[in-house]
Amino acid sequence: MPGRRSTSQPPPGADTALLRWKLGHQLFHLHLAAMNTLLVDARGSLESARWVELTEALDQLRVLYDAATSTMTYDADFSPEMYEQLIRPSMAPPFMSPGFSGVLNTEHDQMTDRLRGLRRRFKELKRTGRVPEAVAEASARLWAAQSRNRRNHLLVCERFVPDGTSLLNDYFRSKETDDSGQENPEERDI
């Protein structure tokens, strides 16, 4: 029929959505690599009381956090329908392992562990009164950037997955069903 789109063709805007999603996640990976390096340097500066270097590292980390937040805004700039039809299925079998999740990202896990350790040690030293005000101000800017990033990530999640059901949670639920002895439709012989 004239004017009718073939079901094999992607919906309008699919190329842009995929490009944004992929580029955004690739940029995020670069942000994580830089953050992990800076966090090691920052911890060394903190332990050695190299305050000027620590202040610079904290400010660079803030810039990277804000850049990651901007990247997230860019890579999620398409409709929830496009996410449901195109992006989310690309994160499920056969394209990815069952239960795929961003929480399995090793670099992100390293970054959050290093940042948590830096923050804990920073607070310990700050209580002793040994941390200069400029360093305390730089750390406050970094923690604020981290908070903005988390809020933005929650907004993206709510926009695309309003019921909050992650692929990882779906996978765990399907495994519970398997363990209960009921048939798992994904493993049924066809």
PDB file of N, CA, C and O in Angstrom, residues 126-189:
ATOM      1  N   LYS A 126      39.665  15.922  57.292  1.00  0.00           N
ATOM      2  CA  LYS A 126      38.990  17.205  57.514  1.00  0.00           C
ATOM      3  C   LYS A 126      38.605  17.364  58.986  1.00  0.00           C
ATOM      4  O   LYS A 126      38.710  18.453  59.552  1.00  0.00           O
ATOM      5  N   ARG A 127      38.184  16.283  59.615  1.00  0.00           N
ATOM      6  CA  ARG A 127      37.829  16.342  61.043  1.00  0.00           C
ATOM      7  C   ARG A 127      39.022  16.721  61.918  1.00  0.00           C
ATOM      8  O   ARG A 127      38.845  17.279  62.994  1.00  0.00           O
ATOM      9  N   THR A 128      40.217  16.418  61.452  1.00  0.00           N
ATOM     10  CA  THR A 128      41.418  16.769  62.233  1.00  0.00           C
ATOM     11  C   THR A 128      41.783  18.239  62.061  1.00  0.00           C
ATOM     12  O   THR A 128      42.665  18.727  62.765  1.00  0.00           O
ATOM     13  N   GLY A 129      41.150  18.907  61.104  1.00  0.00           N
ATOM     14  CA  GLY A 129      41.442  20.322  60.867  1.00  0.00           C
ATOM     15  C   GLY A 129      42.656  20.546  59.986  1.00  0.00           C
ATOM     16  O   GLY A 129      43.122  21.671  59.857  1.00  0.00           O
ATOM     17  N   ARG A 130      43.152  19.501  59.346  1.00  0.00           N
ATOM     18  CA  ARG A 130      44.363  19.621  58.534  1.00  0.00           C
ATOM     19  C   ARG A 130      44.096  19.981  57.076  1.00  0.00           C
ATOM     20  O   ARG A 130      45.038  20.214  56.320  1.00  0.00           O
ATOM     21  N   VAL A 131      42.852  20.001  56.652  1.00  0.00           N
ATOM     22  CA  VAL A 131      42.527  20.253  55.244  1.00  0.00           C
ATOM     23  C   VAL A 131      42.296  21.747  55.033  1.00  0.00           C
ATOM     24  O   VAL A 131      41.435  22.347  55.673  1.00  0.00           O
ATOM     25  N   PRO A 132      43.060  22.355  54.117  1.00  0.00           N
ATOM     26  CA  PRO A 132      42.860  23.781  53.820  1.00  0.00           C
ATOM     27  C   PRO A 132      41.469  24.062  53.243  1.00  0.00           C
ATOM     28  O   PRO A 132      40.856  23.196  52.608  1.00  0.00           O
ATOM     29  N   GLU A 133      41.008  25.276  53.423  1.00  0.00           N
ATOM     30  CA  GLU A 133      39.676  25.678  52.962  1.00  0.00           C
ATOM     31  C   GLU A 133      39.505  25.514  51.450  1.00  0.00           C
ATOM     32  O   GLU A 133      38.449  25.092  50.982  1.00  0.00           O
ATOM     33  N   ALA A 134      40.549  25.832  50.680  1.00  0.00           N
ATOM     34  CA  ALA A 134      40.448  25.710  49.217  1.00  0.00           C
ATOM     35  C   ALA A 134      40.180  24.262  48.807  1.00  0.00           C
ATOM     36  O   ALA A 134      39.426  23.994  47.859  1.00  0.00           O
ATOM     37  N   VAL A 135      40.763  23.315  49.512  1.00  0.00           N
ATOM     38  CA  VAL A 135      40.537  21.896  49.212  1.00  0.00           C
ATOM     39  C   VAL A 135      39.107  21.506  49.605  1.00  0.00           C
ATOM     40  O   VAL A 135      38.425  20.794  48.867  1.00  0.00           O
ATOM     41  N   ALA A 136      38.653  21.998  50.744  1.00  0.00           N
ATOM     42  CA  ALA A 136      37.285  21.708  51.190  1.00  0.00           C
ATOM     43  C   ALA A 136      36.268  22.257  50.187  1.00  0.00           C
ATOM     44  O   ALA A 136      35.270  21.595  49.877  1.00  0.00           O
ATOM     45  N   GLU A 137      36.525  23.440  49.660  1.00  0.00           N
ATOM     46  CA  GLU A 137      35.627  24.036  48.666  1.00  0.00           C
ATOM     47  C   GLU A 137      35.623  23.221  47.371  1.00  0.00           C
ATOM     48  O   GLU A 137      34.565  22.990  46.766  1.00  0.00           O
ATOM     49  N   ALA A 138      36.813  22.777  46.943  1.00  0.00           N
ATOM     50  CA  ALA A 138      36.896  21.959  45.718  1.00  0.00           C
ATOM     51  C   ALA A 138      36.160  20.637  45.916  1.00  0.00           C
ATOM     52  O   ALA A 138      35.485  20.153  45.000  1.00  0.00           O
ATOM     53  N   SER A 139      36.276  20.060  47.102  1.00  0.00           N
ATOM     54  CA  SER A 139      35.573  18.795  47.349  1.00  0.00           C
ATOM     55  C   SER A 139      34.065  19.012  47.344  1.00  0.00           C
ATOM     56  O   SER A 139      33.321  18.188  46.808  1.00  0.00           O
ATOM     57  N   ALA A 140      33.613  20.120  47.891  1.00  0.00           N
ATOM     58  CA  ALA A 140      32.169  20.413  47.888  1.00  0.00           C
ATOM     59  C   ALA A 140      31.652  20.560  46.452  1.00  0.00           C
ATOM     60  O   ALA A 140      30.554  20.099  46.132  1.00  0.00           O
ATOM     61  N   ARG A 141      32.449  21.171  45.591  1.00  0.00           N
ATOM     62  CA  ARG A 141      32.054  21.291  44.184  1.00  0.00           C
ATOM     63  C   ARG A 141      31.974  19.921  43.518  1.00  0.00           C
ATOM     64  O   ARG A 141      31.064  19.646  42.735  1.00  0.00           O
ATOM     65  N   LEU A 142      32.914  19.038  43.848  1.00  0.00           N
ATOM     66  CA  LEU A 142      32.896  17.691  43.283  1.00  0.00           C
ATOM     67  C   LEU A 142      31.682  16.915  43.764  1.00  0.00           C
ATOM     68  O   LEU A 142      30.977  16.292  42.976  1.00  0.00           O
ATOM     69  N   TRP A 143      31.400  16.945  45.069  1.00  0.00           N
ATOM     70  CA  TRP A 143      30.243  16.201  45.594  1.00  0.00           C
ATOM     71  C   TRP A 143      28.950  16.735  44.985  1.00  0.00           C
ATOM     72  O   TRP A 143      28.020  15.964  44.719  1.00  0.00           O
ATOM     73  N   ALA A 144      28.880  18.053  44.742  1.00  0.00           N
ATOM     74  CA  ALA A 144      27.691  18.636  44.113  1.00  0.00           C
ATOM     75  C   ALA A 144      27.539  18.130  42.676  1.00  0.00           C
ATOM     76  O   ALA A 144      26.427  17.832  42.226  1.00  0.00           O
ATOM     77  N   ALA A 145      28.659  18.019  41.946  1.00  0.00           N
ATOM     78  CA  ALA A 145      28.610  17.500  40.574  1.00  0.00           C
ATOM     79  C   ALA A 145      28.158  16.043  40.571  1.00  0.00           C
ATOM     80  O   ALA A 145      27.376  15.627  39.712  1.00  0.00           O
ATOM     81  N   GLN A 146      28.632  15.274  41.544  1.00  0.00           N
ATOM     82  CA  GLN A 146      28.212  13.881  41.653  1.00  0.00           C
ATOM     83  C   GLN A 146      26.704  13.801  41.919  1.00  0.00           C
ATOM     84  O   GLN A 146      25.999  12.985  41.319  1.00  0.00           O
ATOM     85  N   SER A 147      26.213  14.672  42.769  1.00  0.00           N
ATOM     86  CA  SER A 147      24.784  14.697  43.081  1.00  0.00           C
ATOM     87  C   SER A 147      23.957  15.070  41.840  1.00  0.00           C
ATOM     88  O   SER A 147      22.918  14.450  41.574  1.00  0.00           O
ATOM     89  N   ARG A 148      24.412  16.061  41.082  1.00  0.00           N
ATOM     90  CA  ARG A 148      23.713  16.436  39.841  1.00  0.00           C
ATOM     91  C   ARG A 148      23.678  15.258  38.875  1.00  0.00           C
ATOM     92  O   ARG A 148      22.663  14.995  38.225  1.00  0.00           O
ATOM     93  N   ASN A 149      24.782  14.529  38.784  1.00  0.00           N
ATOM     94  CA  ASN A 149      24.862  13.388  37.888  1.00  0.00           C
ATOM     95  C   ASN A 149      23.862  12.312  38.288  1.00  0.00           C
ATOM     96  O   ASN A 149      23.159  11.755  37.446  1.00  0.00           O
ATOM     97  N   ARG A 150      23.795  12.020  39.568  1.00  0.00           N
ATOM     98  CA  ARG A 150      22.861  10.986  40.042  1.00  0.00           C
ATOM     99  C   ARG A 150      21.414  11.392  39.797  1.00  0.00           C
ATOM    100  O   ARG A 150      20.601  10.566  39.373  1.00  0.00           O
ATOM    101  N   ARG A 151      21.090  12.669  40.050  1.00  0.00           N
ATOM    102  CA  ARG A 151      19.715  13.142  39.803  1.00  0.00           C
ATOM    103  C   ARG A 151      19.370  13.021  38.317  1.00  0.00           C
ATOM    104  O   ARG A 151      18.283  12.589  37.965  1.00  0.00           O
ATOM    105  N   ASN A 152      20.315  13.411  37.458  1.00  0.00           N
ATOM    106  CA  ASN A 152      20.069  13.342  36.023  1.00  0.00           C
ATOM    107  C   ASN A 152      19.886  11.892  35.580  1.00  0.00           C
ATOM    108  O   ASN A 152      19.003  11.589  34.766  1.00  0.00           O
ATOM    109  N   HIS A 153      20.689  10.999  36.119  1.00  0.00           N
ATOM    110  CA  HIS A 153      20.557   9.584  35.761  1.00  0.00           C
ATOM    111  C   HIS A 153      19.186   9.055  36.181  1.00  0.00           C
ATOM    112  O   HIS A 153      18.543   8.317  35.428  1.00  0.00           O
ATOM    113  N   LEU A 154      18.733   9.431  37.353  1.00  0.00           N
ATOM    114  CA  LEU A 154      17.396   8.999  37.801  1.00  0.00           C
ATOM    115  C   LEU A 154      16.309   9.519  36.870  1.00  0.00           C
ATOM    116  O   LEU A 154      15.363   8.797  36.562  1.00  0.00           O
ATOM    117  N   LEU A 155      16.449  10.767  36.417  1.00  0.00           N
ATOM    118  CA  LEU A 155      15.457  11.322  35.491  1.00  0.00           C
ATOM    119  C   LEU A 155      15.436  10.557  34.179  1.00  0.00           C
ATOM    120  O   LEU A 155      14.367  10.290  33.616  1.00  0.00           O
ATOM    121  N   VAL A 156      16.617  10.200  33.665  1.00  0.00           N
ATOM    122  CA  VAL A 156      16.687   9.420  32.427  1.00  0.00           C
ATOM    123  C   VAL A 156      16.030   8.060  32.644  1.00  0.00           C
ATOM    124  O   VAL A 156      15.238   7.594  31.818  1.00  0.00           O
ATOM    125  N   CYS A 157      16.339   7.416  33.757  1.00  0.00           N
ATOM    126  CA  CYS A 157      15.740   6.104  34.054  1.00  0.00           C
ATOM    127  C   CYS A 157      14.222   6.203  34.156  1.00  0.00           C
ATOM    128  O   CYS A 157      13.507   5.367  33.599  1.00  0.00           O
ATOM    129  N   GLU A 158      13.734   7.216  34.845  1.00  0.00           N
ATOM    130  CA  GLU A 158      12.289   7.386  34.991  1.00  0.00           C
ATOM    131  C   GLU A 158      11.622   7.668  33.649  1.00  0.00           C
ATOM    132  O   GLU A 158      10.499   7.233  33.402  1.00  0.00           O
ATOM    133  N   ARG A 159      12.323   8.378  32.778  1.00  0.00           N
ATOM    134  CA  ARG A 159      11.764   8.714  31.475  1.00  0.00           C
ATOM    135  C   ARG A 159      11.627   7.464  30.602  1.00  0.00           C
ATOM    136  O   ARG A 159      10.616   7.268  29.935  1.00  0.00           O
ATOM    137  N   PHE A 160      12.662   6.632  30.594  1.00  0.00           N
ATOM    138  CA  PHE A 160      12.668   5.483  29.703  1.00  0.00           C
ATOM    139  C   PHE A 160      12.089   4.210  30.325  1.00  0.00           C
ATOM    140  O   PHE A 160      11.586   3.355  29.610  1.00  0.00           O
ATOM    141  N   VAL A 161      12.203   4.058  31.619  1.00  0.00           N
ATOM    142  CA  VAL A 161      11.693   2.856  32.283  1.00  0.00           C
ATOM    143  C   VAL A 161      10.899   3.310  33.504  1.00  0.00           C
ATOM    144  O   VAL A 161      11.333   3.175  34.645  1.00  0.00           O
ATOM    145  N   PRO A 162       9.702   3.886  33.261  1.00  0.00           N
ATOM    146  CA  PRO A 162       8.939   4.469  34.365  1.00  0.00           C
ATOM    147  C   PRO A 162       8.549   3.472  35.461  1.00  0.00           C
ATOM    148  O   PRO A 162       8.414   3.849  36.616  1.00  0.00           O
ATOM    149  N   ASP A 163       8.433   2.190  35.101  1.00  0.00           N
ATOM    150  CA  ASP A 163       8.091   1.213  36.137  1.00  0.00           C
ATOM    151  C   ASP A 163       9.324   0.731  36.903  1.00  0.00           C
ATOM    152  O   ASP A 163       9.212  -0.013  37.871  1.00  0.00           O
ATOM    153  N   GLY A 164      10.511   1.150  36.452  1.00  0.00           N
ATOM    154  CA  GLY A 164      11.750   0.834  37.159  1.00  0.00           C
ATOM    155  C   GLY A 164      12.234  -0.586  36.989  1.00  0.00           C
ATOM    156  O   GLY A 164      13.162  -1.012  37.661  1.00  0.00           O
ATOM    157  N   THR A 165      11.656  -1.340  36.086  1.00  0.00           N
ATOM    158  CA  THR A 165      12.032  -2.732  35.913  1.00  0.00           C
ATOM    159  C   THR A 165      13.276  -2.824  35.032  1.00  0.00           C
ATOM    160  O   THR A 165      13.217  -2.565  33.838  1.00  0.00           O
ATOM    161  N   SER A 166      14.388  -3.201  35.629  1.00  0.00           N
ATOM    162  CA  SER A 166      15.629  -3.321  34.873  1.00  0.00           C
ATOM    163  C   SER A 166      15.726  -4.695  34.233  1.00  0.00           C
ATOM    164  O   SER A 166      15.075  -5.653  34.662  1.00  0.00           O
ATOM    165  N   LEU A 167      16.553  -4.774  33.206  1.00  0.00           N
ATOM    166  CA  LEU A 167      16.791  -6.073  32.567  1.00  0.00           C
ATOM    167  C   LEU A 167      17.419  -7.047  33.553  1.00  0.00           C
ATOM    168  O   LEU A 167      17.130  -8.239  33.524  1.00  0.00           O
ATOM    169  N   LEU A 168      18.263  -6.531  34.451  1.00  0.00           N
ATOM    170  CA  LEU A 168      18.893  -7.389  35.450  1.00  0.00           C
ATOM    171  C   LEU A 168      17.856  -7.951  36.417  1.00  0.00           C
ATOM    172  O   LEU A 168      17.858  -9.148  36.716  1.00  0.00           O
ATOM    173  N   ASN A 169      16.941  -7.107  36.886  1.00  0.00           N
ATOM    174  CA  ASN A 169      15.881  -7.595  37.782  1.00  0.00           C
ATOM    175  C   ASN A 169      14.961  -8.589  37.074  1.00  0.00           C
ATOM    176  O   ASN A 169      14.530  -9.577  37.675  1.00  0.00           O
ATOM    177  N   ASP A 170      14.667  -8.319  35.803  1.00  0.00           N
ATOM    178  CA  ASP A 170      13.875  -9.282  35.025  1.00  0.00           C
ATOM    179  C   ASP A 170      14.587 -10.624  34.966  1.00  0.00           C
ATOM    180  O   ASP A 170      13.958 -11.677  35.104  1.00  0.00           O
ATOM    181  N   TYR A 171      15.875 -10.588  34.753  1.00  0.00           N
ATOM    182  CA  TYR A 171      16.663 -11.819  34.677  1.00  0.00           C
ATOM    183  C   TYR A 171      16.614 -12.571  36.010  1.00  0.00           C
ATOM    184  O   TYR A 171      16.386 -13.788  36.029  1.00  0.00           O
ATOM    185  N   PHE A 172      16.807 -11.852  37.123  1.00  0.00           N
ATOM    186  CA  PHE A 172      16.767 -12.509  38.438  1.00  0.00           C
ATOM    187  C   PHE A 172      15.389 -13.123  38.696  1.00  0.00           C
ATOM    188  O   PHE A 172      15.284 -14.218  39.227  1.00  0.00           O
ATOM    189  N   ARG A 173      14.327 -12.411  38.314  1.00  0.00           N
ATOM    190  CA  ARG A 173      12.974 -12.943  38.492  1.00  0.00           C
ATOM    191  C   ARG A 173      12.776 -14.215  37.664  1.00  0.00           C
ATOM    192  O   ARG A 173      12.181 -15.175  38.129  1.00  0.00           O
ATOM    193  N   SER A 174      13.316 -14.210  36.443  1.00  0.00           N
ATOM    194  CA  SER A 174      13.177 -15.406  35.609  1.00  0.00           C
ATOM    195  C   SER A 174      13.961 -16.570  36.207  1.00  0.00           C
ATOM    196  O   SER A 174      13.533 -17.717  36.102  1.00  0.00           O
ATOM    197  N   LYS A 175      15.089 -16.286  36.855  1.00  0.00           N
ATOM    198  CA  LYS A 175      15.872 -17.341  37.501  1.00  0.00           C
ATOM    199  C   LYS A 175      15.130 -17.875  38.722  1.00  0.00           C
ATOM    200  O   LYS A 175      15.183 -19.074  38.996  1.00  0.00           O
ATOM    201  N   GLU A 176      14.447 -17.014  39.448  1.00  0.00           N
ATOM    202  CA  GLU A 176      13.648 -17.474  40.590  1.00  0.00           C
ATOM    203  C   GLU A 176      12.555 -18.423  40.112  1.00  0.00           C
ATOM    204  O   GLU A 176      12.274 -19.427  40.748  1.00  0.00           O
ATOM    205  N   THR A 177      11.941 -18.079  38.996  1.00  0.00           N
ATOM    206  CA  THR A 177      10.909 -18.939  38.416  1.00  0.00           C
ATOM    207  C   THR A 177      11.519 -20.281  38.032  1.00  0.00           C
ATOM    208  O   THR A 177      10.937 -21.331  38.287  1.00  0.00           O
ATOM    209  N   ASP A 178      12.722 -20.261  37.445  1.00  0.00           N
ATOM    210  CA  ASP A 178      13.406 -21.499  37.085  1.00  0.00           C
ATOM    211  C   ASP A 178      13.648 -22.348  38.319  1.00  0.00           C
ATOM    212  O   ASP A 178      13.437 -23.551  38.304  1.00  0.00           O
ATOM    213  N   ASP A 179      14.116 -21.723  39.388  1.00  0.00           N
ATOM    214  CA  ASP A 179      14.444 -22.437  40.616  1.00  0.00           C
ATOM    215  C   ASP A 179      13.211 -23.013  41.305  1.00  0.00           C
ATOM    216  O   ASP A 179      13.305 -23.989  42.037  1.00  0.00           O
ATOM    217  N   SER A 180      12.040 -22.423  41.039  1.00  0.00           N
ATOM    218  CA  SER A 180      10.818 -22.910  41.687  1.00  0.00           C
ATOM    219  C   SER A 180      10.249 -24.138  40.978  1.00  0.00           C
ATOM    220  O   SER A 180       9.262 -24.698  41.411  1.00  0.00           O
ATOM    221  N   GLY A 181      10.892 -24.507  39.875  1.00  0.00           N
ATOM    222  CA  GLY A 181      10.450 -25.695  39.168  1.00  0.00           C
ATOM    223  C   GLY A 181       9.475 -25.413  38.048  1.00  0.00           C
ATOM    224  O   GLY A 181       9.114 -26.301  37.295  1.00  0.00           O
ATOM    225  N   GLN A 182       9.032 -24.162  37.922  1.00  0.00           N
ATOM    226  CA  GLN A 182       8.130 -23.826  36.836  1.00  0.00           C
ATOM    227  C   GLN A 182       8.938 -23.606  35.570  1.00  0.00           C
ATOM    228  O   GLN A 182      10.100 -23.212  35.605  1.00  0.00           O
ATOM    229  N   GLU A 183       8.290 -23.835  34.454  1.00  0.00           N
ATOM    230  CA  GLU A 183       8.966 -23.710  33.183  1.00  0.00           C
ATOM    231  C   GLU A 183       9.272 -22.243  32.893  1.00  0.00           C
ATOM    232  O   GLU A 183       8.436 -21.362  33.070  1.00  0.00           O
ATOM    233  N   ASN A 184      10.487 -21.997  32.454  1.00  0.00           N
ATOM    234  CA  ASN A 184      10.893 -20.663  32.030  1.00  0.00           C
ATOM    235  C   ASN A 184      10.671 -20.581  30.528  1.00  0.00           C
ATOM    236  O   ASN A 184      11.285 -21.335  29.777  1.00  0.00           O
ATOM    237  N   PRO A 185       9.812 -19.677  30.051  1.00  0.00           N
ATOM    238  CA  PRO A 185       9.497 -19.616  28.619  1.00  0.00           C
ATOM    239  C   PRO A 185      10.718 -19.371  27.745  1.00  0.00           C
ATOM    240  O   PRO A 185      10.749 -19.780  26.612  1.00  0.00           O
ATOM    241  N   GLU A 186      11.751 -18.718  28.276  1.00  0.00           N
ATOM    242  CA  GLU A 186      12.954 -18.458  27.474  1.00  0.00           C
ATOM    243  C   GLU A 186      13.727 -19.729  27.189  1.00  0.00           C
ATOM    244  O   GLU A 186      14.501 -19.795  26.258  1.00  0.00           O
ATOM    245  N   GLU A 187      13.578 -20.751  28.022  1.00  0.00           N
ATOM    246  CA  GLU A 187      14.350 -21.961  27.867  1.00  0.00           C
ATOM    247  C   GLU A 187      13.534 -23.115  27.250  1.00  0.00           C
ATOM    248  O   GLU A 187      14.008 -24.227  27.149  1.00  0.00           O
ATOM    249  N   ARG A 188      12.313 -22.833  26.865  1.00  0.00           N
ATOM    250  CA  ARG A 188      11.443 -23.844  26.285  1.00  0.00           C
ATOM    251  C   ARG A 188      11.952 -24.229  24.900  1.00  0.00           C
ATOM    252  O   ARG A 188      12.399 -23.377  24.133  1.00  0.00           O
ATOM    253  N   ASP A 189      11.904 -25.503  24.566  1.00  0.00           N
ATOM    254  CA  ASP A 189      12.270 -25.949  23.222  1.00  0.00           C
ATOM    255  C   ASP A 189      11.223 -25.449  22.236  1.00  0.00           C
ATOM    256  O   ASP A 189      10.024 -25.548  22.502  1.00  0.00           O
TER     257      ASP A 189
END
